[in-house]
PDB file of C-alpha atoms and ligand atoms in Angstrom:
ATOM      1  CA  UNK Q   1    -140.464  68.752  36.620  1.00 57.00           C
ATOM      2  CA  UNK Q   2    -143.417  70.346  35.142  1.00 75.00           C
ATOM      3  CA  UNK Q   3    -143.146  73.931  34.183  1.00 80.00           C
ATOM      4  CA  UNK Q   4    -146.253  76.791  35.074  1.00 90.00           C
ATOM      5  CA  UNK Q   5    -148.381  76.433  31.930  1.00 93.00           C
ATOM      6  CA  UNK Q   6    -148.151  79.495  29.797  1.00 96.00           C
ATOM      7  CA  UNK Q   7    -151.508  82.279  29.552  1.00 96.00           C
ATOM      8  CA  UNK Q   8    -151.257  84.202  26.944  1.00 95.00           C
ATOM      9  CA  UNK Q   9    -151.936  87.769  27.587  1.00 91.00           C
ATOM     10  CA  UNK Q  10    -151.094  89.500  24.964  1.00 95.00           C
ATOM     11  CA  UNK Q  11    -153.980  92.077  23.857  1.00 96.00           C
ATOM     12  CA  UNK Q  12    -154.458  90.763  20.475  1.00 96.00           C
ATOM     13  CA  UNK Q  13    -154.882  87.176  21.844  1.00 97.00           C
ATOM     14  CA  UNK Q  14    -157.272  88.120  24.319  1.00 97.00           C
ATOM     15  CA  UNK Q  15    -159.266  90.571  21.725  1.00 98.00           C
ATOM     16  CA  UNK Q  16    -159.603  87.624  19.044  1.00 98.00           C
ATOM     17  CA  UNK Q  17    -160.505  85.179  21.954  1.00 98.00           C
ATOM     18  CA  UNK Q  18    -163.227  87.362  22.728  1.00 98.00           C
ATOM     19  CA  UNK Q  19    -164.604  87.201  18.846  1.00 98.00           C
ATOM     20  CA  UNK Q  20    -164.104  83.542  18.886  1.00 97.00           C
ATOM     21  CA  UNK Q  21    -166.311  82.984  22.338  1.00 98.00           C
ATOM     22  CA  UNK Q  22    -169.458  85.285  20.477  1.00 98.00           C
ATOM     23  CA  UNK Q  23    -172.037  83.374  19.386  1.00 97.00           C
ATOM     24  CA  UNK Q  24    -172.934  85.006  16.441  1.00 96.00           C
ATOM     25  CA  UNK Q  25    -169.405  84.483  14.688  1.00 97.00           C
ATOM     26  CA  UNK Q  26    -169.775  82.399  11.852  1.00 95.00           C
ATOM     27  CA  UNK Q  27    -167.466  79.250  10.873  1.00 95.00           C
ATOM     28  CA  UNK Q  28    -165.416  81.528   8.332  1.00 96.00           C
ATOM     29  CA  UNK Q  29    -164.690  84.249  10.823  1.00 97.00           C
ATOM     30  CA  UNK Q  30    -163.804  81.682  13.630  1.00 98.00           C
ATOM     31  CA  UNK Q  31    -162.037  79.698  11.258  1.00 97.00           C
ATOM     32  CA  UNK Q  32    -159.564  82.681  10.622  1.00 98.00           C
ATOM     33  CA  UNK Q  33    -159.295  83.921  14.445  1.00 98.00           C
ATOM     34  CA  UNK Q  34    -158.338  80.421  15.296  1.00 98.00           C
ATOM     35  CA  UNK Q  35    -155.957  80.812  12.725  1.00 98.00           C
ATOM     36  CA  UNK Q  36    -154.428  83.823  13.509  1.00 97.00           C
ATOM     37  CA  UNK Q  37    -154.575  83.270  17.268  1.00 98.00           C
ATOM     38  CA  UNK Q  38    -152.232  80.114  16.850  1.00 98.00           C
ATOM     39  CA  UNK Q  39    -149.960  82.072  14.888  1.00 97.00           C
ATOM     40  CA  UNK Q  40    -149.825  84.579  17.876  1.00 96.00           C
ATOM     41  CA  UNK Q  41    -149.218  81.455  20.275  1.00 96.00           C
ATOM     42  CA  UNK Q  42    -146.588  80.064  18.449  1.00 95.00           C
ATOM     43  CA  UNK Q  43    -144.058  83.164  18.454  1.00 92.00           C
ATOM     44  CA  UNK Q  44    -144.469  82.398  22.158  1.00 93.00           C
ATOM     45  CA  UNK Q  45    -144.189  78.333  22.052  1.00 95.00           C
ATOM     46  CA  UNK Q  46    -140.938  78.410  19.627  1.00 94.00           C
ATOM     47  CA  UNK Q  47    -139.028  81.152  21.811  1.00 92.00           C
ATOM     48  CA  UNK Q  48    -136.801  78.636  22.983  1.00 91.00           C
ATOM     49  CA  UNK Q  49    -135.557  77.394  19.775  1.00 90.00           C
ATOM     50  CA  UNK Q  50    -132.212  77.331  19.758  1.00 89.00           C
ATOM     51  CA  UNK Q  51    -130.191  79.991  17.368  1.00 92.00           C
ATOM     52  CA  UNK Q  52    -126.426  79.539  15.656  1.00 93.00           C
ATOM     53  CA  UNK Q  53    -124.246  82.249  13.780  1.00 96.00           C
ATOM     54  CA  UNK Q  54    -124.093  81.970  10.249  1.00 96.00           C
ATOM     55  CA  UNK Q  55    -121.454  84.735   7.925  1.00 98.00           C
ATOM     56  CA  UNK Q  56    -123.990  86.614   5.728  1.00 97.00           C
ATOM     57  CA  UNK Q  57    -122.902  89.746   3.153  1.00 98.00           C
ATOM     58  CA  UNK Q  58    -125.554  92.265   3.690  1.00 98.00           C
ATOM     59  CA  UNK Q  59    -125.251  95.292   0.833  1.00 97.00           C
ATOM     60  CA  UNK Q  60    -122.872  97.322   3.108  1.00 98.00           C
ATOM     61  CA  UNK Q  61    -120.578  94.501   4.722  1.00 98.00           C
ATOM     62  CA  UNK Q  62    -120.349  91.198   5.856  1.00 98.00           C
ATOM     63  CA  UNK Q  63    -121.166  89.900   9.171  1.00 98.00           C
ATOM     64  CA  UNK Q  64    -122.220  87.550  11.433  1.00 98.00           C
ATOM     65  CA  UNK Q  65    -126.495  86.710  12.133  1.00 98.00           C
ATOM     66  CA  UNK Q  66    -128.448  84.053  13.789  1.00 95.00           C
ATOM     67  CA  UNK Q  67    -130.347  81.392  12.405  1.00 91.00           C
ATOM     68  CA  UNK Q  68    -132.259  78.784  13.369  1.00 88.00           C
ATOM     69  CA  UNK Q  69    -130.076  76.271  14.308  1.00 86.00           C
ATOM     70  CA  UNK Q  70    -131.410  73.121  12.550  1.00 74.00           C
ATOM     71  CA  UNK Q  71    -134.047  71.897  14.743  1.00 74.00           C
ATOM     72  CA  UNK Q  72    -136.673  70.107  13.286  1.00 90.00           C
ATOM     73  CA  UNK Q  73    -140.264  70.796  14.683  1.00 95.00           C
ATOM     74  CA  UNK Q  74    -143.676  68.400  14.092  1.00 97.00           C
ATOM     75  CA  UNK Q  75    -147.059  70.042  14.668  1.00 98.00           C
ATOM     76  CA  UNK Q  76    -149.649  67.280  15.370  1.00 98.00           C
ATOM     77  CA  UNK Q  77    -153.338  68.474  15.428  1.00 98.00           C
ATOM     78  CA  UNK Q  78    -156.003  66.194  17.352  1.00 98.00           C
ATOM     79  CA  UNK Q  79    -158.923  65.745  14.676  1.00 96.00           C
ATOM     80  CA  UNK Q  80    -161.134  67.337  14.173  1.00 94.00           C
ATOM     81  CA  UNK Q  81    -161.282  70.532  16.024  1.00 97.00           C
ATOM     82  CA  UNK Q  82    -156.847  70.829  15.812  1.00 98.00           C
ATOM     83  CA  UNK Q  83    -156.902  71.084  12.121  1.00 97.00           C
ATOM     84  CA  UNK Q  84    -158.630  74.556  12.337  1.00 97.00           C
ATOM     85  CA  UNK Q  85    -154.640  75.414  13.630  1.00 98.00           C
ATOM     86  CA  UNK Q  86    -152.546  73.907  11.210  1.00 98.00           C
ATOM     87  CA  UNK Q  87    -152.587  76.390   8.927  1.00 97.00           C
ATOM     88  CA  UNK Q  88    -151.516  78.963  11.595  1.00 97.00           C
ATOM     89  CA  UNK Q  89    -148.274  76.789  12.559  1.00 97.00           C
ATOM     90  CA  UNK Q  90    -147.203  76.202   9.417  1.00 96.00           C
ATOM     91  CA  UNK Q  91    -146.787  79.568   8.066  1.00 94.00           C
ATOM     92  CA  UNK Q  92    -144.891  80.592  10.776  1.00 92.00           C
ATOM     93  CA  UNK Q  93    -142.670  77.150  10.576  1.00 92.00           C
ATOM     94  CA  UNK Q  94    -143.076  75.964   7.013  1.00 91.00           C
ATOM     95  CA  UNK Q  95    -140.234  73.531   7.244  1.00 90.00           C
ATOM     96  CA  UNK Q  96    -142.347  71.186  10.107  1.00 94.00           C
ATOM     97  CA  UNK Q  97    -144.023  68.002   9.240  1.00 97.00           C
ATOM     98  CA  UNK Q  98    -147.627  67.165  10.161  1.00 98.00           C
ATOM     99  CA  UNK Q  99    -148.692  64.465  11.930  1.00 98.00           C
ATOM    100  CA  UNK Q 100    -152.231  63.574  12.643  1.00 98.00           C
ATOM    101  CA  UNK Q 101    -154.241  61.853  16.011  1.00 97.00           C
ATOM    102  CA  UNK Q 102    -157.890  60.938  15.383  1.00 96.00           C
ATOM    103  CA  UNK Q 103    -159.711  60.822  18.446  1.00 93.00           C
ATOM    104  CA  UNK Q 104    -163.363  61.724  19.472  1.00 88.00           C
ATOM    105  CA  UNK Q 105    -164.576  62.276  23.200  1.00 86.00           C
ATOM    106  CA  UNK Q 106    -167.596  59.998  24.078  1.00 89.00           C
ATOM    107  CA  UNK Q 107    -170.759  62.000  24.709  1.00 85.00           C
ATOM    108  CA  UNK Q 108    -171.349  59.848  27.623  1.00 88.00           C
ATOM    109  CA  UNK Q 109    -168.374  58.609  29.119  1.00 91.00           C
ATOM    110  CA  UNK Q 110    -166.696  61.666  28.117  1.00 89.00           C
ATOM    111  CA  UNK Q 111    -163.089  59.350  27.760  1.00 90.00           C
ATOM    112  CA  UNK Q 112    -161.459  59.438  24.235  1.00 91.00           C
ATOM    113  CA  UNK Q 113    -162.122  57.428  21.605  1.00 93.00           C
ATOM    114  CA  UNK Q 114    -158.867  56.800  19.067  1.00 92.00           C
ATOM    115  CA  UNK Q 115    -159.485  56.190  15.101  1.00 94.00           C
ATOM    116  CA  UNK Q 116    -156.718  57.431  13.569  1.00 96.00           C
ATOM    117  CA  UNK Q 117    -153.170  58.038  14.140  1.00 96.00           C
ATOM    118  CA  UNK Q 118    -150.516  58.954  11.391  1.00 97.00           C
ATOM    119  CA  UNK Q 119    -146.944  60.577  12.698  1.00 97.00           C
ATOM    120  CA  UNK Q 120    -144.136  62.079  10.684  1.00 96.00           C
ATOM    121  CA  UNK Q 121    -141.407  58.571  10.528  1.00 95.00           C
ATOM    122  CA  UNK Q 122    -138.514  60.841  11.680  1.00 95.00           C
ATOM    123  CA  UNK Q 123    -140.963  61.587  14.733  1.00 96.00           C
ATOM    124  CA  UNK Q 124    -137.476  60.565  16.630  1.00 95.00           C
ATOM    125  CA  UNK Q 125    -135.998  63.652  15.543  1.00 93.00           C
ATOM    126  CA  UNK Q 126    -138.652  66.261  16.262  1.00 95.00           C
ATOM    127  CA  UNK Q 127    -139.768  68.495  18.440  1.00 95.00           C
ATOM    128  CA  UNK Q 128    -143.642  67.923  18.779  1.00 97.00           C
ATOM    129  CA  UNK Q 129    -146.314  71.017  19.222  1.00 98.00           C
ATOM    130  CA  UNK Q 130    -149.684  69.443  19.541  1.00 98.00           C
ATOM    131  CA  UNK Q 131    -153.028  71.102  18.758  1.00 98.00           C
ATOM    132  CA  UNK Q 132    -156.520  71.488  19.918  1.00 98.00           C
ATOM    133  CA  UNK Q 133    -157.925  74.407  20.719  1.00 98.00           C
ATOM    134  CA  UNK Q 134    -159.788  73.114  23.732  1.00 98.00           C
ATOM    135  CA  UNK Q 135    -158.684  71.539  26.915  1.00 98.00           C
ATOM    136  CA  UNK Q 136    -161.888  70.177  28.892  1.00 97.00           C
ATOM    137  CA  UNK Q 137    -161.388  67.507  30.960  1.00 96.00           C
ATOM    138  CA  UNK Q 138    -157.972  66.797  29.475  1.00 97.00           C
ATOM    139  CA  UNK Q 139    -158.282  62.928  28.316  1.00 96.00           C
ATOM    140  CA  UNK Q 140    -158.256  63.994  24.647  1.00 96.00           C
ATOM    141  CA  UNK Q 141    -154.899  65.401  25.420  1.00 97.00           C
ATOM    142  CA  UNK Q 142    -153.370  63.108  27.445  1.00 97.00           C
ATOM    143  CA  UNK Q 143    -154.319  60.450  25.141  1.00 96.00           C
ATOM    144  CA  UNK Q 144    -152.803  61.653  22.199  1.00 97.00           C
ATOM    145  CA  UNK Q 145    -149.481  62.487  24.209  1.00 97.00           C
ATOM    146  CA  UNK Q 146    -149.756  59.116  25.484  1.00 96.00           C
ATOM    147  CA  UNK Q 147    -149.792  57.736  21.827  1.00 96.00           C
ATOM    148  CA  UNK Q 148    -146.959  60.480  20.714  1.00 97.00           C
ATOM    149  CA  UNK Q 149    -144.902  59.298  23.507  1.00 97.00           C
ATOM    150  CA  UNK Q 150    -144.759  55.693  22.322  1.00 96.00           C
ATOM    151  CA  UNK Q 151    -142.806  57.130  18.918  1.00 95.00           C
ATOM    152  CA  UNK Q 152    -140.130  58.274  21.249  1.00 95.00           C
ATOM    153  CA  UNK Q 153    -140.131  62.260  19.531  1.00 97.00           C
ATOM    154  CA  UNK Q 154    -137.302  64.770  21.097  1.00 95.00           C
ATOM    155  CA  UNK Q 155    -139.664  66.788  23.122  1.00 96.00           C
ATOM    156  CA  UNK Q 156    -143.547  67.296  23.038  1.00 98.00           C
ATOM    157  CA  UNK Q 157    -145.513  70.671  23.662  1.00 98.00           C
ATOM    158  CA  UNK Q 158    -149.229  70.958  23.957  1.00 98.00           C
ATOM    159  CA  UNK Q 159    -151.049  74.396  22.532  1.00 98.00           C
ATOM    160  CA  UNK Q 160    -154.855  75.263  23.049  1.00 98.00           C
ATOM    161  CA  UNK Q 161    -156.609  78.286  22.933  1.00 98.00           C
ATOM    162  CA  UNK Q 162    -159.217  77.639  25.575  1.00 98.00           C
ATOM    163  CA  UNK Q 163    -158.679  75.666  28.700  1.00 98.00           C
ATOM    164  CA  UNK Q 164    -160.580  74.281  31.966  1.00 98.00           C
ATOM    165  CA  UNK Q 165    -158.508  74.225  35.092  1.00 98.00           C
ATOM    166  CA  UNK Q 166    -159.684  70.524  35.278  1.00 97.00           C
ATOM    167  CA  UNK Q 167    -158.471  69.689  31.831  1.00 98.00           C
ATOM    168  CA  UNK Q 168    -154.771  71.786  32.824  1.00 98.00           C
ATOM    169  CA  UNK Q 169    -154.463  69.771  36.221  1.00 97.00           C
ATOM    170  CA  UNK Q 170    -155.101  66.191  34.882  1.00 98.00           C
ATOM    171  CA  UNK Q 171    -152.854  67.067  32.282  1.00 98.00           C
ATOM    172  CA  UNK Q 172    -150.168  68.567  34.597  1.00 98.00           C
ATOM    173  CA  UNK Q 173    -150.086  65.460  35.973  1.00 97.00           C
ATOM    174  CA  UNK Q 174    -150.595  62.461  33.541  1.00 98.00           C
ATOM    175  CA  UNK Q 175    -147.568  64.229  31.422  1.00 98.00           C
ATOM    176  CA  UNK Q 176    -145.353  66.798  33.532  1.00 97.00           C
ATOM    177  CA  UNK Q 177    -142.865  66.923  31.361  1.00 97.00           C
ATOM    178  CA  UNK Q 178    -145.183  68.382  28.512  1.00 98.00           C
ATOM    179  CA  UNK Q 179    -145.464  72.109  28.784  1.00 97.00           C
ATOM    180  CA  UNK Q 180    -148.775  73.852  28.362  1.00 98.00           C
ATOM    181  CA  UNK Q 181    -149.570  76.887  25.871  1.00 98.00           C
ATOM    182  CA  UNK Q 182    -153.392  78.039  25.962  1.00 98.00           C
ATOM    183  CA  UNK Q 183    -154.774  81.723  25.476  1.00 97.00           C
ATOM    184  CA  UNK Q 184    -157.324  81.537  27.933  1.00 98.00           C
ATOM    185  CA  UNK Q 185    -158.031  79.704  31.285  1.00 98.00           C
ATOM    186  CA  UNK Q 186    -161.612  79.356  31.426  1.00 98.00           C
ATOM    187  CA  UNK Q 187    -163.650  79.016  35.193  1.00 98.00           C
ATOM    188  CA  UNK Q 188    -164.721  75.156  34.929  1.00 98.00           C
ATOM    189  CA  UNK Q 189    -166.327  72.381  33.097  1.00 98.00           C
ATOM    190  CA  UNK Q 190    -170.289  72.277  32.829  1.00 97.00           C
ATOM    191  CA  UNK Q 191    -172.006  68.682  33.667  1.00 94.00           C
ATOM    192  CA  UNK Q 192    -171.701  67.996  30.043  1.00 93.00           C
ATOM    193  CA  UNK Q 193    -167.710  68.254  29.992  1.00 94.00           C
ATOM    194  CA  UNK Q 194    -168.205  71.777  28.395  1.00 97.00           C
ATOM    195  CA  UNK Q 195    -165.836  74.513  28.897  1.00 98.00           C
ATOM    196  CA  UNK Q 196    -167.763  77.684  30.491  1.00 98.00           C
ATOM    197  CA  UNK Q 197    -167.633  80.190  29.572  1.00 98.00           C
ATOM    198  CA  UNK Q 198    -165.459  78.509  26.621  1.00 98.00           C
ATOM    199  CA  UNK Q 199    -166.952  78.950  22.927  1.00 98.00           C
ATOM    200  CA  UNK Q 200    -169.597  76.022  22.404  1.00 97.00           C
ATOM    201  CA  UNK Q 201    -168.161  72.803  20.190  1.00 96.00           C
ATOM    202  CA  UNK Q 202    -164.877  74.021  18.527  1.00 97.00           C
ATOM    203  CA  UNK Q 203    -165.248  71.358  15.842  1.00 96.00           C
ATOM    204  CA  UNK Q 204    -169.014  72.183  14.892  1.00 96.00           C
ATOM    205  CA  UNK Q 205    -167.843  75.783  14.687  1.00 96.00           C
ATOM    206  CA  UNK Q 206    -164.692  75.555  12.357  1.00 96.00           C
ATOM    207  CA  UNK Q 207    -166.449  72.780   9.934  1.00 94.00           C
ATOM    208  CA  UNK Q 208    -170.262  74.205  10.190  1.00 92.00           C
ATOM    209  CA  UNK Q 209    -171.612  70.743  11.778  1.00 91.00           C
ATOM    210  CA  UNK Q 210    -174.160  70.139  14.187  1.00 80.00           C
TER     211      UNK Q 210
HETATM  212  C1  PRP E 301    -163.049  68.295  21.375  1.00 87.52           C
HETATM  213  C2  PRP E 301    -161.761  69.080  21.366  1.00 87.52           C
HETATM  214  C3  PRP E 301    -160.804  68.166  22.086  1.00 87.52           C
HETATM  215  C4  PRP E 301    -161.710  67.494  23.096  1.00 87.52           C
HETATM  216  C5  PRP E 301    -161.470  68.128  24.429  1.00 87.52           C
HETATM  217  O1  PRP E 301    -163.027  67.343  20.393  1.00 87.52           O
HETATM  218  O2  PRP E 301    -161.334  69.441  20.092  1.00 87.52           O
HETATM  219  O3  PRP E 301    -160.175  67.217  21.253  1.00 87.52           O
HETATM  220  O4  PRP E 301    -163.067  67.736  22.686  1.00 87.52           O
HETATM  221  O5  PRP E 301    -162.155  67.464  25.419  1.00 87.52           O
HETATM  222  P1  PRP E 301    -161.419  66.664  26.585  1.00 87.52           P
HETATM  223  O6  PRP E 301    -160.330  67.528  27.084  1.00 87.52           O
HETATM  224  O7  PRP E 301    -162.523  66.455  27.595  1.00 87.52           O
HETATM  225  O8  PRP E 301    -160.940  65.360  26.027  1.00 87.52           O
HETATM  226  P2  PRP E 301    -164.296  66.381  20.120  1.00 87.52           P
HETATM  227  O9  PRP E 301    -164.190  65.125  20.925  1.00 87.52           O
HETATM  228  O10 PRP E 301    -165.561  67.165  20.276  1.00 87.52           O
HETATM  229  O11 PRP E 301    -164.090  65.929  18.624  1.00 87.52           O
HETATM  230  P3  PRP E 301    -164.088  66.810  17.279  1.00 87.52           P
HETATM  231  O12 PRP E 301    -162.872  67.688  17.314  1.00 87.52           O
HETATM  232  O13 PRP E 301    -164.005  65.758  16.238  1.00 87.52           O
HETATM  233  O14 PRP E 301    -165.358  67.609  17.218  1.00 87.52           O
HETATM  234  N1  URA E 302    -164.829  70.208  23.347  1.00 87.52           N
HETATM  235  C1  URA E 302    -165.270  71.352  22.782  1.00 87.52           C
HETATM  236  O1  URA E 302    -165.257  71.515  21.557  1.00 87.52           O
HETATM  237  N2  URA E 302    -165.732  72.318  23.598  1.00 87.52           N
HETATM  238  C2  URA E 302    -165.768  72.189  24.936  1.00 87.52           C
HETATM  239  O2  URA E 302    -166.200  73.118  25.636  1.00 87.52           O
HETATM  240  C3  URA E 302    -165.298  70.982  25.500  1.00 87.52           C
HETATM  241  C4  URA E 302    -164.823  70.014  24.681  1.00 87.52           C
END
């Protein structure tokens, strides 16, 4: 049932990846690689859309194109750290709706804690990308999926830009019928539930908390 999770490696992925793990780059900077590296990801994620014929006239002739055959896509970012890649999705599908899942990971129990949850009410007839750019232990994840799930949408993907082979497996298996986009799979989870090498607290980067 479950798929092999796609790795991006695409150059310009893995060269912005590299900017976002540095240290020294400041919120606005990683604010605009995370954008632009979810834009990347989601030529890949949509690829299976399916296409239809339509008659158009170009200047010379007319003829027959593809276009995107009506299917109606949802991006749902986990707060905080997955509204850094809204803006990404949505100019490369305009059309989608936004949903949003508030959830926070307990510093020491390191399960997710849910606050919020608001879906598109047509969620029945989307397709569902979720977003967070990291994938640690993987309840986050599975959580909102979980939640998602309960809406009854068409289909559900899951995107992230950094990912812990912990956080993949559990995944893999709480939800194999969910595939998996991430740009980079990281080497483990540190005894705080950090991703290392990863790139520190996504959501204290993008919004300049501490
Ligand atoms: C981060 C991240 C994920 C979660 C991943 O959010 O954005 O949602 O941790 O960890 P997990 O796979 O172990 O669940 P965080 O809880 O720090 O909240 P924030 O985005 O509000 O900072
Ligand atoms: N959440 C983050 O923001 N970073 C990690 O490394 C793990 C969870």
């Amino acid at each position: 049932m479950s798929e092999k999770p796609f790795i991006a490696d695409h150059p310009l992925i893995q060269h912005k990846v590299t900017l976002l793990r540095d240290k020294n780059t400041g919120s606005k900077e990683f604010r605009e690689l995370i954008q632009e590296i979810t834009e990347l990801m989601c030529y890949e994620a949509t690829r299976d859309l399916p296409l239809c014929e339509v008659e158009v006239e170009t200047p010379i002739t007319l003829t027959r194109s593809k276009v995107i055959s009506g299917r109606k896509l949802a991006f749902v970012p986990i707060l905080r750290a997955g509204m850094g890649m809204v803006d990404g999705a949505i100019e490369l599908v305009p059309a989608a709706k936004v949903g949003h899942i508030g959830l926070f990971r307990d510093p020491e129990t390191l399960k997710p804690v849910e606050y919020y949850c608001k879906l598109p009410g047509d969620i029945g007839e989307r397709d569902v990308i979720v977003l967070d750019p990291m994938l640690a232990t993987g309840g986050s994840a599975i959580d909102a999926i979980s939640q998602i799930k309960e809406r009854g949408p068409k289909s559900i993907k899951f995107m992230c830009i950094i990912a812990a082979p912990e956080g993949m497996k559990a995944l893999t298996e709480a939800h194999p019928d969910v595939p998996i986009y991430c740009a980079a799979l990281d080497e483990r989870l540190d005894d705080h539930g950090y991703i290392v090498p990863g790139l520190g607290d996504a959501g204290d980067r993008i919004f300049g908390t501490r």
